[in-house]
Every structure is written in structure tokens, then in C-alpha cells.
Amino acid sequence: MGKSLFHKVWDAHSVRTLPNGQTQLFVALHLIHEVTSPQAFGMLRQLDLSVPVPERTFATVDHIIPTDTRQRPFQDALAEEMMVALKENCERYGITLFDTSSGKQGIVHVIGPEQGLTQPGITIACGDSHTSTHGAFGAIAFGIGTSQVRDVLATQTLSMDKLKVRRINVEGRLGPGVYAKDVILHIIRTLGVNGGVGYAYEYGGSAIAAMSMEERMTVCNMSIEGGARCGYVNPDDTTFAYLRGRPYVPKGDAWEEALARWRAAGSDADAAYDDVVDIRADDVPPTLTWGINPGQAISIDQRVPTVEGSPPEQRASIAEALEYMKLEPGAPIKGTPVDVTFIGSCTNARLSDFREVASHVRGRRVAPGVKALVVPGSQLVDQAARAEGLDEVFRQAGFEWREAGCSMCLAMNPDKLIGDQLCASSSNRNFKGRQGSPSGRTVLMSPVMVAAAAIAGRIADAREVFGIASRPD
Ligand code: SF4
């Protein structure tokens, strides 16, 4: 039997087996940001440790940065303190920092691929759950905690348990108005939020092969929401075309060598998997969450579940979610009024997301009373979108176009829900209080569905709002 990409990359980066049975794994790329690194650097100082391989760590600022103004000092003293600490730590240890003055700042999972740091066949670690995003390039990318950030800074390695591998085949063609976000929400809904525990997810099949790199990033981004420790797509010509010419990608002869290495990193045709799941692309509907985890999802045509109509083992969690979300059991999700709409986050804040949404909102208006935010994932996305006039399209439609950052995905910055506002969001988590208000309500969906909600003032079927009847080839 051949090997999967996961096992090839794992074996190539394995330093040794530790006495506790874990593997000490070399980390080829370490990405850091302002929230989970200060304590890690503090521990290094306490232990009088250095960063022996600073050229493999790159930093950006994303979680705390305001998106309405970049004026310093930030109004939030803690945010200012984190920003200052990150800069000082990067200078002290010789780490490259993409701050706002670089023109390359952005969400850590947007800037890695954008700079060509994220490459096939490598291990990547970052102190953020959604590091799985980078798996879109055929990397094995893990989110890690603060003490592990310290470990990677000090040793460039990580101790980890080996995972099983589940191959998820998505075959066929997605329907009109169905996007990569719907695919991953559908997968999580089907397999459950804990279905991937102990697994790496390998996504494949003709529908995944047909996706752009940005779409693949959307899918891999939410692997962690399905319980998988990481998710990846085997690298192919789409991957290589995206990477060619990016700043940190090898050039000249080194490019040809890298290509050969990257091609060899992919799963063998006869690779063995611990589990295989088949999904038909034409079974994937426009999908959105109704509850308080990403698996509590339905199609836009469905009704909010009832406690009594649900399987006994799910009744307690469904009752809890219904109470928190203040949705009427058994009522259609379509038509639920929205207060806020958010297009952004490391799941869906890339240029192709904005191009697609702008093509639908051009000439339309956000419904009265709805606060509608559009937040680019990076300064480079912002610049590219502005160059195409997309920011103006959004502004003219009544959306606010903001500066790059995590914004309302986690609301560790001034972009927060108020009270029990309901937000149609293109982000990745709908946990209680996720968007900054302890009673704020989040409904996850694709960016085009978010835009449809903004225009309609309520949760709506984007295919109806925008007349999407066919899918471009
Ligand atoms: S956008 Fe959200 S999920 Fe992504 S890195 Fe920022 S806070 Fe984390």
C-alpha cells in the first residue's frame, strides 16, 4: 500500500519518538500573532532561552487590531500593549513582522499563503485553531497552545500524537449558489463536530480538484470545527500556479526542484486510509447554522429543529441552542431578521470572496437598520480589491469597507455585537458570545448568503435574492 501525504510529511519531519510515545516533529514554518505569543516569549525570557531558528518564524497582527482606524496608540490599552510587545519581541529575537507599516499585515492564515510561506509538504504550527487553513496547499498545519508556541520558538519542534487519516471525497459539480463554505458546513453537519477527533482530514474528489486555492482554504479552515486536528488537499497544478512568483517561493532552478518535491509529497494513488467518506457535490445545499456550534446546521430551505423531533441523544444540546438563539422551533430559518452582517475572517476574506459578492450586490442596497461590515483578510487583499473598485461597489451598496484584521470573527477588537443582536457571518465559529456580546447570536454561512441577508434584512436564499440560476464554468 502507498502512503498518504499526511504520513509522508509526518515521517519526513519526525525527529524521534519520545519516551511517552509521542513524536517530536520538526516545524518547518511557525506563524505567530499578538495574542498567543506574548506569554510564550515571556516564558523564553524566564528560562533564558533563545529562538535558534528565527528565520522559520513570521509574525503579524490580526486579532486585536481595530478595523475602523489605525491611529496609535489604540484606544484599547491592552491591544496597544500586545502590539508593542509583539514588535519588541520580534526585534529582540530577529523575527520578521508583517505589521501595518509593511503593507502586508493581515490575518495570519491569509498572509502565510499570500507571501508564499505556506508550501506543500511541510509542517506548520501557529497559536490559532484555524491553522488548518494552510492544509489547502498540502501542508500539515496544526493550531497550538501558548506553551507549545514557546516550545516551537525554543526548539523548532513540537511533541504530538500521530493521527489517523480520513479521506473525504466530494465528487461531482456544486449547484448554483453553492460554495466552498457550504461544502465544509455540510461535511461538519454530516460527520459531526466531534467526528474528526483523532483524525487528519484529506479532502479530494472532483469537486475539490475543481476548487481554487482560496476555496480550498475555506474548506481546510474549518476542519478543526469538525474535530479534525488538521485538514489538507493534495497539491496539484492549481496549487503550483498560485504559488509561482510569490515572495518566499523558490525561484529559478530552485523552483523546479521545489515542484518535484511538492509533486512527490502528494498521497500515492494506492494510499491506505483509516476511513473514507463519500459526498456527492450535488447533495450539498446552501447551508447555514441555526445553533451554537458549526454542526448545528441546516439548508436554507429547512426549518429550525424542534426538541421533540430530534434524536434523544441530541435533545439537551438542541434545547440549549434553541434557548440561546431565540429561534422559534419548527419555523423556517429563512426570514429570520438580521441586525448585523459580517463578511470577513480567515475563512472568507480573500479577493475571490469579495469579487463574487460584489458581482451580486452591485446596484443593490443594504436593508435599513442592518449594520453591514466587509473586512479584508489582509492589506494586500484590501489593495487588490480597491484596485478593482470593489470597495466602492460595497460602499455604494451601503456596506462599511474596513481595514484588514480578524474584526468581528472573535471580536477581540472594537467590532462587537451588542446585546442579543443576530449576525449573519462568513466566519467559522458560532459559539455562545463568540462575536463579543455574551448574548450575541451568530449564524454562519457563505459570504454570498451573508450579502443576501444584508440586502434582504433577513436570512434569505441568495439564489432567490440575486437570481443565481446557473454556475459559471
Ligand atoms: S479570523 Fe477568526 S478564526 Fe481566523 S485567525 Fe482571526 S480570530 Fe482566529
Coordinates of C-alpha atoms and ligand atoms in Angstrom, one line a residue:
M1 CA 0.0 0.0 0.0
G2 CA 1.2 3.5 -0.7
K3 CA 1.3 6.4 1.8
S4 CA -0.9 9.4 2.3
L5 CA 0.5 12.9 2.2
F6 CA -0.1 13.1 6.0
H7 CA 2.2 10.1 6.6
K8 CA 4.9 11.2 4.2
V9 CA 5.1 14.7 5.7
W10 CA 4.9 13.3 9.3
D11 CA 7.7 10.8 8.6
A12 CA 9.9 13.4 6.8
H13 CA 9.6 15.8 9.8
S14 CA 9.8 13.3 12.6
V15 CA 12.9 13.9 14.8
R16 CA 12.4 10.9 17.2
T17 CA 9.9 9.0 19.2
L18 CA 9.6 10.4 22.7
P19 CA 9.5 8.1 25.8
N20 CA 5.8 8.9 26.2
G21 CA 5.1 7.6 22.7
Q22 CA 4.6 11.0 21.1
T23 CA 6.6 12.1 18.1
Q24 CA 9.0 15.1 18.2
L25 CA 8.1 16.8 15.0
F26 CA 10.2 19.4 13.2
V27 CA 8.1 22.5 12.5
A28 CA 9.1 23.9 9.1
L29 CA 7.1 27.1 9.4
H30 CA 5.9 28.9 12.6
L31 CA 3.4 31.7 12.4
I32 CA 2.7 33.9 15.4
H33 CA 0.4 36.8 16.2
E34 CA 0.0 39.2 19.1
V35 CA -2.5 37.3 21.2
T36 CA -0.9 33.9 21.9
S37 CA 2.8 34.9 21.6
P38 CA 3.5 37.4 24.5
Q39 CA 3.3 34.8 27.2
A40 CA 5.4 32.3 25.2
F41 CA 8.1 34.9 24.7
G42 CA 7.8 35.7 28.5
M43 CA 8.5 32.1 29.3
L44 CA 11.5 32.1 27.0
R45 CA 12.9 35.0 28.9
Q46 CA 12.2 33.4 32.3
L47 CA 14.1 30.3 31.1
D48 CA 16.8 32.3 29.5
L49 CA 16.2 30.5 26.2
S50 CA 16.8 31.9 22.7
V51 CA 15.0 31.4 19.4
P52 CA 17.6 29.3 17.5
V53 CA 15.8 29.4 14.1
P54 CA 14.2 32.8 13.8
E55 CA 14.1 32.6 10.0
R56 CA 11.3 30.0 10.3
T57 CA 9.0 32.2 12.4
F58 CA 6.9 35.0 10.9
A59 CA 4.6 37.4 12.8
T60 CA 1.6 39.5 12.0
V61 CA -1.0 41.4 14.0
D62 CA -4.6 40.5 13.4
H63 CA -6.9 39.7 16.4
I64 CA -6.8 42.9 18.3
I65 CA -6.2 45.5 15.6
P66 CA -9.1 47.9 15.1
T67 CA -10.5 47.9 11.6
D68 CA -12.0 51.4 11.6
T69 CA -8.9 53.4 12.5
R70 CA -5.2 52.6 12.6
Q71 CA -4.4 55.5 14.9
R72 CA -1.9 54.8 17.6
P73 CA -2.0 54.4 20.5
F74 CA -5.0 52.1 20.1
Q75 CA -7.9 53.1 22.3
D76 CA -7.8 49.7 24.0
A77 CA -4.7 49.8 26.3
L78 CA -4.4 46.0 26.2
A79 CA -4.4 46.0 22.4
E80 CA -1.7 48.6 22.4
E81 CA 0.3 46.7 24.9
M82 CA 0.1 43.5 22.8
M83 CA 1.1 45.3 19.6
V84 CA 4.1 46.9 21.4
A85 CA 5.1 43.6 22.9
L86 CA 4.9 41.8 19.5
K87 CA 7.1 44.4 17.9
E88 CA 9.7 44.3 20.7
N89 CA 9.8 40.5 20.8
C90 CA 10.2 40.3 17.0
E91 CA 13.1 42.8 17.1
R92 CA 14.7 41.1 20.1
Y93 CA 14.7 37.6 18.5
G94 CA 15.2 38.6 14.9
I95 CA 11.7 37.5 13.7
T96 CA 10.1 39.1 10.6
L97 CA 7.0 41.0 11.5
F98 CA 4.3 42.0 8.9
D99 CA 2.9 45.0 10.8
T100 CA 0.7 47.7 9.3
S101 CA 3.6 49.7 8.1
S102 CA 4.7 46.7 5.9
G103 CA 1.7 46.9 3.7
K104 CA 1.5 43.1 4.2
Q105 CA -0.3 42.8 7.5
G106 CA -3.3 40.7 7.8
I107 CA -4.9 37.6 9.3
V108 CA -2.2 35.1 10.0
H109 CA -3.9 32.5 7.8
V110 CA -4.3 34.9 4.9
I111 CA -0.8 36.3 4.9
G112 CA 1.1 32.9 5.0
P113 CA -0.3 31.7 1.7
E114 CA -0.2 35.2 0.2
Q115 CA 3.5 35.5 0.9
G116 CA 4.3 32.0 -0.4
L117 CA 5.4 31.0 3.1
T118 CA 2.8 28.2 3.1
Q119 CA 4.1 25.5 0.8
P120 CA 3.3 21.8 0.1
G121 CA 4.8 19.0 2.1
I122 CA 5.8 21.0 5.2
T123 CA 4.7 21.1 8.8
I124 CA 3.2 24.4 10.0
A125 CA 2.3 25.5 13.5
C126 CA 0.5 28.6 14.8
G127 CA -1.1 29.6 18.0
D128 CA -4.5 29.7 16.5
S129 CA -7.1 27.0 16.0
H130 CA -7.7 27.7 12.3
T131 CA -4.1 27.0 11.2
S132 CA -5.7 24.0 9.4
T133 CA -6.3 26.6 6.6
H134 CA -2.8 26.1 5.3
G135 CA -3.5 22.4 4.6
A136 CA -5.1 23.7 1.4
F137 CA -1.5 23.6 0.0
G138 CA -0.8 20.1 1.0
A139 CA 0.9 21.2 4.3
I140 CA 0.2 19.5 7.7
A141 CA -0.8 22.5 9.7
F142 CA -1.7 22.5 13.4
G143 CA -3.1 25.0 15.7
I144 CA -1.2 25.0 19.0
G145 CA -1.5 26.5 22.5
T146 CA 0.7 29.1 24.2
S147 CA 3.1 26.7 25.9
Q148 CA 3.6 24.9 22.5
V149 CA 4.3 28.3 20.9
R150 CA 7.1 28.6 23.5
D151 CA 8.3 25.0 22.6
V152 CA 8.4 25.8 18.9
L153 CA 10.2 29.1 19.4
A154 CA 12.8 27.4 21.6
T155 CA 13.3 24.1 19.8
Q156 CA 11.6 24.5 16.3
T157 CA 9.8 21.2 17.2
L158 CA 6.6 20.0 18.7
S159 CA 5.6 16.8 20.5
M160 CA 2.5 15.3 19.0
D161 CA 0.4 12.2 18.8
K162 CA 0.2 10.7 15.3
L163 CA -3.3 11.0 13.7
K164 CA -5.4 8.7 11.7
V165 CA -6.3 9.9 8.2
R166 CA -9.9 10.1 6.8
R167 CA -10.2 10.7 3.1
I168 CA -13.3 12.8 2.3
N169 CA -14.2 12.6 -1.4
V170 CA -16.5 15.3 -2.7
E171 CA -17.5 14.2 -6.2
G172 CA -19.4 16.0 -8.9
R173 CA -20.4 19.6 -9.5
L174 CA -21.7 22.0 -7.0
G175 CA -25.1 23.6 -7.7
P176 CA -25.7 27.2 -8.5
G177 CA -25.3 29.4 -5.4
V178 CA -23.4 26.7 -3.6
Y179 CA -19.9 27.5 -2.4
A180 CA -16.9 26.0 -0.6
K181 CA -18.3 27.3 2.7
D182 CA -21.4 25.2 2.1
V183 CA -19.3 22.2 1.4
I184 CA -17.4 22.4 4.7
L185 CA -20.6 23.2 6.7
H186 CA -22.3 20.2 5.0
I187 CA -19.3 17.9 5.9
I188 CA -19.3 19.1 9.5
R189 CA -23.1 18.7 9.7
T190 CA -22.8 15.2 8.3
L191 CA -19.9 13.9 10.3
G192 CA -20.5 16.0 13.5
V193 CA -18.3 18.5 15.4
N194 CA -16.5 15.6 17.1
G195 CA -16.5 13.3 14.1
G196 CA -12.9 14.2 13.2
V197 CA -11.4 13.8 16.7
G198 CA -8.1 11.9 16.3
Y199 CA -8.1 12.4 12.5
A200 CA -6.4 14.4 9.8
Y201 CA -8.9 15.1 7.0
E202 CA -7.7 14.6 3.5
Y203 CA -10.2 16.3 1.1
G204 CA -10.3 15.1 -2.5
G205 CA -12.6 14.2 -5.4
S206 CA -13.5 16.1 -8.5
A207 CA -15.4 19.0 -6.7
I208 CA -12.3 19.7 -4.5
A209 CA -10.0 19.4 -7.5
A210 CA -12.1 22.0 -9.4
M211 CA -11.8 24.5 -6.5
S212 CA -9.4 27.5 -6.5
M213 CA -6.8 27.7 -3.8
E214 CA -9.0 30.3 -2.0
E215 CA -11.9 27.9 -1.9
R216 CA -9.7 25.0 -0.7
M217 CA -8.5 27.3 2.1
T218 CA -12.2 27.9 3.1
V219 CA -12.7 24.1 3.3
C220 CA -9.5 23.3 5.2
N221 CA -10.0 26.3 7.6
M222 CA -13.0 24.7 9.2
S223 CA -11.5 21.2 9.6
I224 CA -10.9 22.0 13.2
E225 CA -14.7 22.8 13.6
G226 CA -15.3 19.2 12.6
G227 CA -13.0 17.9 15.3
A228 CA -10.1 17.1 12.9
R229 CA -6.6 18.3 14.1
C230 CA -5.8 19.3 10.6
G231 CA -7.2 19.1 7.0
Y232 CA -5.4 19.1 3.7
V233 CA -5.7 18.8 -0.1
N234 CA -3.1 17.1 -2.1
P235 CA -1.0 19.7 -4.1
D236 CA -1.7 19.9 -7.8
D237 CA -1.3 22.4 -10.7
T238 CA -3.8 24.8 -9.1
T239 CA -1.5 24.9 -6.0
F240 CA 1.6 25.4 -8.0
A241 CA 0.1 28.1 -10.2
Y242 CA -1.0 30.0 -7.0
L243 CA 2.5 29.8 -5.5
R244 CA 4.6 30.7 -8.5
G245 CA 6.2 34.1 -8.1
R246 CA 5.2 34.7 -4.5
P247 CA 7.8 36.4 -2.4
Y248 CA 9.0 33.4 -0.3
V249 CA 8.6 30.7 -3.0
P250 CA 11.8 29.4 -4.6
K251 CA 12.8 30.9 -7.9
G252 CA 14.8 29.6 -11.0
D253 CA 16.3 26.2 -10.6
A254 CA 15.1 26.0 -7.1
W255 CA 11.5 26.4 -8.3
E256 CA 11.9 23.2 -10.5
E257 CA 13.4 21.3 -7.5
A258 CA 10.6 22.5 -5.3
L259 CA 8.0 21.4 -7.9
A260 CA 9.4 17.9 -8.0
R261 CA 9.5 17.8 -4.2
W262 CA 5.9 19.1 -3.9
R263 CA 4.6 16.6 -6.5
A264 CA 6.2 13.7 -4.6
A265 CA 4.6 14.9 -1.4
G266 CA 1.0 14.1 -2.5
S267 CA -0.8 10.9 -1.5
D268 CA 0.0 7.9 -3.5
A269 CA -2.8 6.6 -5.7
D270 CA -2.9 3.4 -3.6
A271 CA -2.6 5.2 -0.3
A272 CA -4.2 3.5 2.7
Y273 CA -6.7 5.4 4.8
D274 CA -8.2 4.7 8.2
D275 CA -11.6 5.8 6.9
V276 CA -13.2 7.0 3.6
V277 CA -16.3 9.2 3.3
D278 CA -18.0 9.9 0.0
I279 CA -20.1 13.0 -0.5
R280 CA -22.0 14.0 -3.7
A281 CA -21.4 17.6 -4.6
D282 CA -25.0 17.9 -5.9
D283 CA -26.3 16.9 -2.5
V284 CA -24.7 20.0 -0.9
P285 CA -27.3 22.7 -0.4
P286 CA -26.7 26.4 0.6
T287 CA -26.0 25.5 4.3
L288 CA -26.1 27.7 7.4
T289 CA -26.0 27.2 11.1
W290 CA -29.1 27.7 13.4
G291 CA -27.4 26.8 16.7
I292 CA -24.3 27.3 18.8
N293 CA -21.8 25.0 17.1
P294 CA -20.9 24.7 13.4
G295 CA -22.5 21.2 13.2
Q296 CA -25.9 22.6 14.2
A297 CA -26.6 23.4 10.6
I298 CA -29.5 23.1 8.1
S299 CA -30.1 24.0 4.5
I300 CA -31.7 27.4 3.7
D301 CA -34.9 25.6 2.8
Q302 CA -35.2 23.8 6.1
R303 CA -36.9 24.6 9.4
V304 CA -35.2 25.1 12.8
P305 CA -35.3 21.8 14.6
T306 CA -37.7 21.0 17.5
V307 CA -36.5 19.3 20.7
E308 CA -39.2 16.6 20.4
G309 CA -38.5 15.9 16.8
S310 CA -34.8 15.4 17.4
P311 CA -32.9 12.2 18.3
P312 CA -32.9 11.7 22.1
E313 CA -29.1 12.0 22.5
Q314 CA -29.2 15.4 20.9
R315 CA -32.2 16.9 22.7
A316 CA -30.3 18.6 25.6
S317 CA -27.9 20.4 23.2
I318 CA -30.7 21.3 20.8
A319 CA -32.8 22.8 23.7
E320 CA -29.8 24.7 24.9
A321 CA -29.1 26.1 21.4
L322 CA -32.8 27.0 20.8
E323 CA -32.9 28.9 24.0
Y324 CA -29.7 30.8 23.3
M325 CA -30.5 31.6 19.7
K326 CA -34.1 32.7 20.5
L327 CA -35.3 31.0 17.3
E328 CA -38.8 29.5 17.1
P329 CA -38.6 25.7 17.0
G330 CA -40.0 24.4 13.8
A331 CA -40.0 27.7 12.0
P332 CA -38.3 28.2 8.6
I333 CA -34.8 29.7 9.1
K334 CA -35.4 31.8 6.0
G335 CA -37.0 35.1 7.0
T336 CA -35.2 35.4 10.4
P337 CA -34.4 39.1 10.8
V338 CA -30.7 40.0 11.0
D339 CA -29.1 43.0 12.8
V340 CA -25.6 42.8 11.6
T341 CA -23.8 41.1 8.7
F342 CA -20.1 40.3 8.6
I343 CA -18.1 39.3 5.5
G344 CA -14.6 38.6 6.7
S345 CA -12.3 36.3 8.7
C346 CA -9.7 33.8 7.7
T347 CA -12.5 31.6 6.3
N348 CA -13.8 34.1 3.8
A349 CA -12.0 37.4 3.4
R350 CA -10.0 36.9 0.3
L351 CA -10.1 38.6 -3.1
S352 CA -12.3 35.9 -4.8
D353 CA -14.8 36.2 -2.0
F354 CA -15.2 39.9 -2.5
R355 CA -15.3 39.6 -6.3
E356 CA -18.1 37.1 -6.1
V357 CA -20.1 39.0 -3.5
A358 CA -19.6 42.4 -5.3
S359 CA -20.9 40.9 -8.5
H360 CA -24.2 40.3 -6.8
V361 CA -24.5 43.4 -4.6
R362 CA -23.6 45.9 -7.4
G363 CA -26.6 48.3 -7.7
R364 CA -28.4 47.0 -4.6
R365 CA -28.8 48.4 -1.1
V366 CA -28.3 47.1 2.3
A367 CA -31.7 46.9 4.1
P368 CA -32.4 49.8 6.5
G369 CA -31.2 49.2 10.1
V370 CA -28.7 46.5 9.2
K371 CA -25.1 47.1 10.0
A372 CA -23.0 45.5 7.2
L373 CA -19.3 45.1 7.5
V374 CA -16.8 43.9 4.9
V375 CA -13.3 43.3 6.3
P376 CA -10.4 42.3 4.0
G377 CA -8.2 39.5 5.3
S378 CA -5.0 41.4 4.6
Q379 CA -3.7 44.7 3.4
L380 CA -2.8 43.1 0.1
V381 CA -6.4 41.9 -0.3
D382 CA -7.5 45.4 0.6
Q383 CA -5.2 46.9 -2.0
A384 CA -6.2 44.4 -4.7
A385 CA -9.9 44.9 -4.1
R386 CA -9.5 48.7 -4.1
A387 CA -7.6 48.5 -7.4
E388 CA -10.6 46.7 -8.9
G389 CA -13.1 49.2 -7.4
L390 CA -14.7 46.5 -5.2
D391 CA -14.6 48.7 -2.1
E392 CA -16.7 51.3 -3.9
V393 CA -19.2 48.7 -5.0
F394 CA -19.7 47.7 -1.4
R395 CA -19.8 51.3 -0.1
Q396 CA -22.4 52.3 -2.7
A397 CA -24.5 49.3 -1.6
G398 CA -24.4 50.5 2.0
F399 CA -21.7 48.2 3.4
E400 CA -18.8 49.5 5.5
W401 CA -15.4 48.7 4.0
R402 CA -12.8 48.3 6.8
E403 CA -9.1 47.8 7.3
A404 CA -7.6 44.3 7.4
G405 CA -8.0 42.2 10.6
C406 CA -10.0 39.5 12.3
S407 CA -12.7 42.0 13.2
M408 CA -16.0 40.5 14.3
C409 CA -14.9 36.9 13.9
L410 CA -13.7 36.9 17.5
A411 CA -14.3 40.5 18.5
M412 CA -11.1 41.0 20.4
N413 CA -11.2 44.5 19.0
P414 CA -13.9 47.2 18.8
D415 CA -16.0 45.3 16.2
K416 CA -18.6 43.6 18.5
L417 CA -22.2 42.6 18.6
I418 CA -24.4 44.4 21.1
G419 CA -26.9 42.6 23.3
D420 CA -28.6 39.8 21.5
Q421 CA -28.0 41.1 18.0
L422 CA -28.2 38.4 15.4
C423 CA -25.3 38.4 12.9
A424 CA -25.1 36.6 9.5
S425 CA -21.4 35.9 9.4
S426 CA -18.9 34.4 6.9
S427 CA -16.6 33.4 9.8
N428 CA -16.1 29.9 11.3
R429 CA -17.4 29.8 14.9
N430 CA -20.9 30.4 16.2
F431 CA -20.2 29.6 19.9
K432 CA -22.1 31.5 22.6
G433 CA -20.7 35.0 22.9
R434 CA -18.2 34.5 20.1
Q435 CA -18.8 37.9 18.5
G436 CA -18.2 40.0 21.6
S437 CA -21.6 40.1 23.3
P438 CA -22.4 37.4 25.9
S439 CA -25.8 37.1 24.3
G440 CA -24.9 37.8 20.7
R441 CA -26.1 35.3 18.1
T442 CA -24.1 34.1 15.1
V443 CA -25.4 32.4 12.0
L444 CA -22.6 31.0 9.8
M445 CA -23.0 30.9 6.0
S446 CA -21.2 31.7 2.8
P447 CA -20.3 35.3 2.0
V448 CA -22.9 35.4 -0.8
M449 CA -25.6 34.3 1.7
V450 CA -24.4 36.9 4.1
A451 CA -24.7 39.6 1.4
A452 CA -28.2 38.3 0.6
A453 CA -29.1 38.7 4.3
A454 CA -27.7 42.2 4.3
I455 CA -29.8 43.2 1.3
A456 CA -33.0 41.4 2.4
G457 CA -32.6 42.4 6.1
R458 CA -33.3 38.8 7.0
I459 CA -31.9 35.4 6.4
A460 CA -32.6 34.7 2.7
D461 CA -31.8 32.3 -0.1
A462 CA -29.1 34.0 -2.1
R463 CA -30.2 32.2 -5.2
E464 CA -33.6 34.0 -5.0
V465 CA -32.3 37.4 -3.8
F466 CA -29.6 37.5 -6.6
G467 CA -31.3 35.4 -9.2
I468 CA -28.5 32.8 -9.2
A469 CA -29.7 30.1 -11.6
S470 CA -26.5 28.7 -13.1
R471 CA -22.9 28.2 -12.2
P472 CA -20.1 29.7 -14.3
D473 CA -17.8 27.1 -15.8
Ligands
SF4_1 S1 -10.3 35.5 11.7 FE1 -11.2 34.5 13.5 S2 -10.6 32.3 13.4 FE2 -9.3 33.5 11.9 S3 -7.4 33.9 13.0 FE3 -8.8 35.6 13.3 S4 -9.9 35.2 15.2 FE4 -8.9 33.3 14.5

